[in-house]
Coordinates of C-alpha atoms in Angstrom, one line a residue:
M1 CA 26.7 -15.0 -25.4
S2 CA 29.2 -13.5 -23.1
A3 CA 28.0 -10.2 -24.0
Q4 CA 24.7 -10.7 -22.6
A5 CA 25.0 -13.6 -19.9
A6 CA 27.3 -10.4 -18.3
A7 CA 23.7 -8.2 -19.0
T8 CA 22.1 -6.1 -16.1
S9 CA 19.0 -5.6 -15.6
Q10 CA 19.5 -1.8 -16.7
G11 CA 21.1 -2.0 -19.3
I12 CA 18.8 -5.7 -21.0
A13 CA 16.6 -3.1 -23.4
S14 CA 19.1 -1.3 -25.6
L15 CA 21.4 -5.6 -25.6
A16 CA 17.5 -6.7 -26.9
Q17 CA 16.6 -4.3 -29.2
P18 CA 18.7 -6.3 -32.1
W19 CA 16.4 -9.7 -31.6
L20 CA 13.3 -7.8 -31.2
L21 CA 10.4 -9.1 -33.1
G22 CA 7.9 -6.4 -35.3
A23 CA 4.8 -7.4 -36.4
E24 CA 5.3 -9.2 -40.0
Q25 CA 7.3 -11.7 -37.3
M26 CA 4.4 -12.2 -35.0
G27 CA 2.0 -9.9 -35.1
L28 CA 2.9 -8.1 -32.9
P29 CA 3.9 -4.0 -32.1
A30 CA 6.9 -3.0 -34.3
A31 CA 10.4 -3.5 -33.4
G32 CA 11.3 -1.8 -29.4
E33 CA 6.7 -0.9 -28.9
A34 CA 5.5 -2.3 -25.7
I35 CA 3.2 -5.0 -26.9
G36 CA 0.1 -4.1 -24.4
L37 CA 1.9 -3.8 -21.9
D38 CA 2.5 0.0 -20.6
R39 CA 2.3 0.3 -16.9
P40 CA 4.0 1.6 -13.9
V41 CA 5.9 -1.8 -13.3
G42 CA 7.0 -2.8 -16.3
T43 CA 6.3 -2.9 -20.6
M44 CA 7.2 -6.3 -21.8
V45 CA 8.8 -7.7 -25.6
A46 CA 8.7 -9.3 -27.7
L47 CA 12.6 -11.5 -28.0
E48 CA 12.9 -14.5 -29.6
A49 CA 13.2 -17.8 -27.2
A50 CA 17.7 -19.3 -28.0
I51 CA 18.1 -15.3 -27.3
L52 CA 15.8 -14.9 -23.8
D53 CA 17.6 -18.0 -23.4
A54 CA 21.2 -16.6 -23.1
L55 CA 20.3 -13.3 -20.9
P56 CA 20.9 -13.4 -17.2
A57 CA 17.8 -14.3 -14.3
S58 CA 18.9 -10.7 -13.2
A59 CA 17.3 -8.9 -17.2
G60 CA 13.5 -9.0 -15.7
Q61 CA 10.8 -11.3 -15.8
A62 CA 10.1 -14.4 -18.8
A63 CA 6.9 -15.1 -19.9
L64 CA 5.6 -17.4 -22.6
L65 CA 3.1 -15.2 -25.4
D66 CA 2.5 -18.3 -28.1
A67 CA 2.8 -22.0 -26.4
G68 CA 2.4 -23.4 -30.1
A69 CA 5.2 -21.8 -31.9
G70 CA 7.6 -22.3 -29.0
E71 CA 10.0 -19.3 -30.3
A72 CA 7.4 -16.3 -28.6
C73 CA 8.8 -15.0 -25.5
G74 CA 8.9 -12.1 -23.5
L75 CA 10.4 -10.3 -21.7
T76 CA 9.1 -7.9 -18.8
L77 CA 11.3 -5.1 -18.2
P78 CA 11.9 -4.0 -14.6
R79 CA 10.8 -0.1 -13.5
S80 CA 9.3 -0.2 -10.3
P81 CA 7.5 2.8 -9.3
L82 CA 8.9 2.7 -5.3
D83 CA 12.4 5.1 -5.8
E84 CA 15.6 4.9 -3.0
T85 CA 13.6 6.8 0.1
D86 CA 9.5 4.9 -0.3
L87 CA 12.3 1.8 -0.9
A88 CA 14.0 2.4 2.7
L89 CA 10.9 3.9 4.4
K90 CA 9.6 0.4 3.8
R91 CA 12.8 -1.3 4.4
G92 CA 12.9 0.3 8.1
F93 CA 9.1 0.2 9.1
D94 CA 9.5 -3.4 8.4
L95 CA 12.8 -4.2 9.9
M96 CA 11.2 -2.2 12.6
V97 CA 8.3 -3.6 13.2
A98 CA 9.5 -7.1 13.5
A99 CA 12.0 -7.5 15.1
L100 CA 9.5 -5.5 18.0
L101 CA 6.9 -8.1 17.1
V102 CA 9.3 -11.1 17.7
F103 CA 10.6 -9.3 20.8
L104 CA 6.8 -9.5 21.9
L105 CA 5.8 -12.8 20.9
A106 CA 9.2 -14.6 21.6
P107 CA 7.0 -16.7 24.6
L108 CA 4.1 -17.3 22.5
L109 CA 6.9 -18.6 19.5
V110 CA 8.2 -20.9 22.1
A111 CA 4.9 -22.7 22.9
V112 CA 3.1 -23.1 19.8
A113 CA 6.6 -24.1 18.5
L114 CA 7.1 -26.9 22.0
L115 CA 2.9 -27.8 21.5
I116 CA 4.2 -28.8 17.3
R117 CA 7.0 -31.2 18.4
F118 CA 5.6 -32.6 21.4
T119 CA 1.9 -33.3 19.5
S120 CA 2.5 -34.7 16.7
E121 CA 6.2 -36.2 14.4
G122 CA 8.7 -34.2 12.4
P123 CA 10.4 -30.9 12.4
V124 CA 9.2 -27.5 13.7
L125 CA 9.2 -25.3 10.8
F126 CA 8.4 -25.9 7.2
R127 CA 10.1 -24.5 4.5
Q128 CA 9.7 -24.1 1.3
T129 CA 11.4 -22.6 -1.2
R130 CA 9.5 -19.8 -3.4
G131 CA 9.6 -16.6 -5.4
G132 CA 10.8 -13.5 -4.1
L133 CA 12.4 -10.2 -5.1
H134 CA 13.4 -9.8 -8.7
G135 CA 12.2 -13.8 -9.1
R136 CA 14.8 -14.5 -6.7
P137 CA 14.2 -18.5 -5.0
F138 CA 14.4 -18.1 -1.3
E139 CA 13.3 -20.5 1.4
I140 CA 9.7 -19.8 3.0
Y141 CA 9.6 -20.6 7.2
K142 CA 6.3 -21.4 8.5
F143 CA 5.1 -23.3 11.2
R144 CA 4.3 -26.4 10.5
T145 CA 0.2 -27.6 10.7
M146 CA 0.6 -30.6 8.3
T147 CA 1.2 -33.9 8.5
V148 CA 4.9 -35.2 7.2
Q149 CA 4.2 -37.2 3.9
E150 CA 6.5 -37.8 1.2
N151 CA 4.5 -36.7 -2.6
G152 CA 8.5 -36.2 -4.5
T153 CA 8.4 -32.5 -4.9
A154 CA 4.3 -31.5 -5.9
V155 CA 2.9 -29.0 -4.8
V156 CA -0.2 -29.8 -3.4
Q157 CA -2.7 -26.4 -1.5
A158 CA -4.5 -26.8 0.9
R159 CA -8.3 -27.3 0.4
R160 CA -10.6 -26.8 3.2
G161 CA -10.8 -29.9 5.0
D162 CA -7.3 -31.7 4.2
P163 CA -6.5 -34.2 5.8
R164 CA -3.0 -33.8 6.5
V165 CA -3.5 -31.1 8.4
T166 CA -3.2 -32.0 11.9
P167 CA -5.9 -30.9 14.8
L168 CA -3.0 -28.3 16.5
G169 CA -2.3 -27.1 12.7
R170 CA -5.5 -26.3 11.6
F171 CA -5.9 -24.1 14.8
L172 CA -3.0 -22.3 13.5
R173 CA -4.1 -21.4 10.2
S174 CA -7.5 -20.5 11.1
S175 CA -5.4 -18.1 13.8
S176 CA -3.0 -17.3 11.9
L177 CA -0.3 -18.1 14.1
D178 CA 1.8 -20.4 11.1
E179 CA 2.9 -17.3 9.4
L180 CA 4.5 -16.2 12.3
P181 CA 8.5 -17.6 11.2
Q182 CA 8.5 -15.0 8.6
L183 CA 9.0 -12.2 10.5
F184 CA 12.8 -13.7 10.5
N185 CA 12.3 -14.2 6.9
V186 CA 11.8 -9.8 7.3
L187 CA 15.3 -9.5 8.8
K188 CA 17.1 -11.4 6.5
G189 CA 15.9 -9.6 3.7
D190 CA 14.0 -12.0 2.0
M191 CA 10.1 -10.9 2.0
S192 CA 8.6 -7.6 3.9
M193 CA 6.0 -7.1 5.8
I194 CA 2.9 -5.9 3.4
G195 CA 3.1 -6.8 -0.3
P196 CA 2.2 -9.4 -2.7
R197 CA 2.2 -13.1 -1.1
P198 CA 5.3 -15.6 -1.8
H199 CA 4.3 -18.3 -3.7
A200 CA 5.5 -21.9 -4.7
V201 CA 8.4 -21.9 -7.6
D202 CA 6.4 -24.5 -9.8
Q203 CA 2.9 -22.6 -8.9
E204 CA 5.1 -19.8 -10.0
R205 CA 5.0 -21.8 -13.1
D206 CA 2.2 -22.0 -14.2
F207 CA 0.8 -19.5 -12.8
A208 CA 3.0 -17.2 -15.7
L209 CA 1.5 -19.3 -17.7
R210 CA -1.8 -18.2 -16.8
V211 CA -1.9 -14.7 -15.8
A212 CA 0.0 -12.4 -18.1
D213 CA 1.0 -9.6 -15.6
Y214 CA 1.5 -12.2 -13.1
A215 CA 5.8 -11.4 -13.5
L216 CA 4.9 -8.2 -12.0
R217 CA 4.3 -9.7 -8.5
H218 CA 8.7 -9.7 -8.2
H219 CA 9.1 -5.9 -8.6
V220 CA 9.1 -5.8 -5.5
R221 CA 9.7 -7.9 -2.0
P222 CA 7.1 -10.6 -1.2
G223 CA 5.0 -10.2 2.1
I224 CA 3.6 -11.9 5.2
T225 CA -0.4 -9.7 4.1
G226 CA -0.6 -8.0 1.6
W227 CA -3.4 -6.5 -0.3
A228 CA -5.2 -9.6 -2.3
Q229 CA -5.4 -11.0 1.2
V230 CA -6.9 -8.4 3.3
C231 CA -9.4 -8.0 -0.1
G232 CA -10.3 -11.3 0.4
Y233 CA -8.3 -13.5 -1.3
R234 CA -6.6 -15.3 1.0
G235 CA -5.6 -19.1 0.5
E236 CA -6.8 -21.1 -2.5
T237 CA -8.1 -19.8 -5.9
R238 CA -10.4 -22.0 -7.2
T239 CA -10.8 -21.1 -10.8
E240 CA -9.3 -18.7 -13.1
D241 CA -11.5 -15.5 -12.4
A242 CA -9.8 -15.0 -8.8
L243 CA -5.8 -16.3 -9.4
A244 CA -6.6 -12.9 -12.5
R245 CA -7.8 -10.7 -9.9
R246 CA -5.8 -11.6 -6.9
I247 CA -2.7 -10.7 -9.2
A248 CA -4.7 -7.7 -10.5
L249 CA -5.3 -6.3 -6.8
D250 CA -1.0 -7.3 -6.1
L251 CA -0.6 -4.6 -8.7
Q252 CA -3.1 -2.0 -8.0
Y253 CA -1.0 -2.3 -4.4
I254 CA 2.7 -2.2 -6.4
E255 CA 1.4 0.7 -8.4
R256 CA 0.0 2.8 -5.9
W257 CA 1.6 2.3 -3.2
S258 CA 2.8 4.7 0.1
F259 CA 3.1 4.4 3.7
W260 CA -0.3 5.4 4.8
L261 CA -1.2 1.9 2.8
D262 CA 1.1 0.0 4.0
L263 CA -0.3 1.1 7.3
W264 CA -4.2 0.6 7.0
I265 CA -3.5 -3.6 5.5
M266 CA -1.6 -3.8 8.0
V267 CA -5.4 -2.3 10.4
R268 CA -7.2 -4.7 8.2
T269 CA -4.6 -7.4 8.8
C270 CA -5.7 -7.7 12.8
R271 CA -9.4 -6.9 12.3
A272 CA -9.1 -10.3 9.7
V273 CA -7.2 -12.1 12.0
L274 CA -9.2 -11.8 15.2
A275 CA -12.6 -13.1 12.1
P276 CA -10.3 -15.3 9.4
Q277 CA -11.8 -16.5 6.3
N278 CA -10.7 -18.4 3.5
A279 CA -7.9 -20.1 6.7
Y280 CA -8.1 -23.5 6.5

């Protein structure tokens, strides 16, 4: 499998072709056809599980199509709707805004860090591995808003009235000040100012099984804020419908991206910070 291991996302279509499963094997379209998913941000094809496992992570985003059979897997072939000019414009905007905000908010960042340090035990920053561009993991930064607790490797999303949240943390979360350290994630290139919110790796695996299109979110950098958030889908997603709608809004943002849409989301985010909802 050395040839497959050296494959890139650009060559994945031809590499996968010999192992595409036809309708006679999976009840899906013939080899080479998309399986019900063909949109600006990607096309999913069927692959045998053994071949899928041999491909590099950069080849595409995998999703399980038939958990019972164990052999029916899908691979989403990346096709970003943003061209090189769009990507350069978006990255330039990110760097300019993030650098300006870090400069202007430096006294506030220091003040919040000192308050956290002297009001509760534990580190100032909360760090967690999350899924980024093309599914690559990165370490996200946030101001710590909870008491430090040992809970193995489990990821437990904060809920309304969560006893782990400190009094200061409750204010930081409701005002979104806990998100400010992510400006450094933007400067590092892990995140964008605007984009789908990144999820913890454990949650990503779960969400990918529950929402078929989930992997397509990884065609752009995750953002500090996004279209789904300004449309009211912030924080905990309590139902399957809410999760599906949130992912649909993320994909809608990617498909309809423009510089002016990013500016509009920034304006909507500022308004939402002044009148917060679903922040706890």
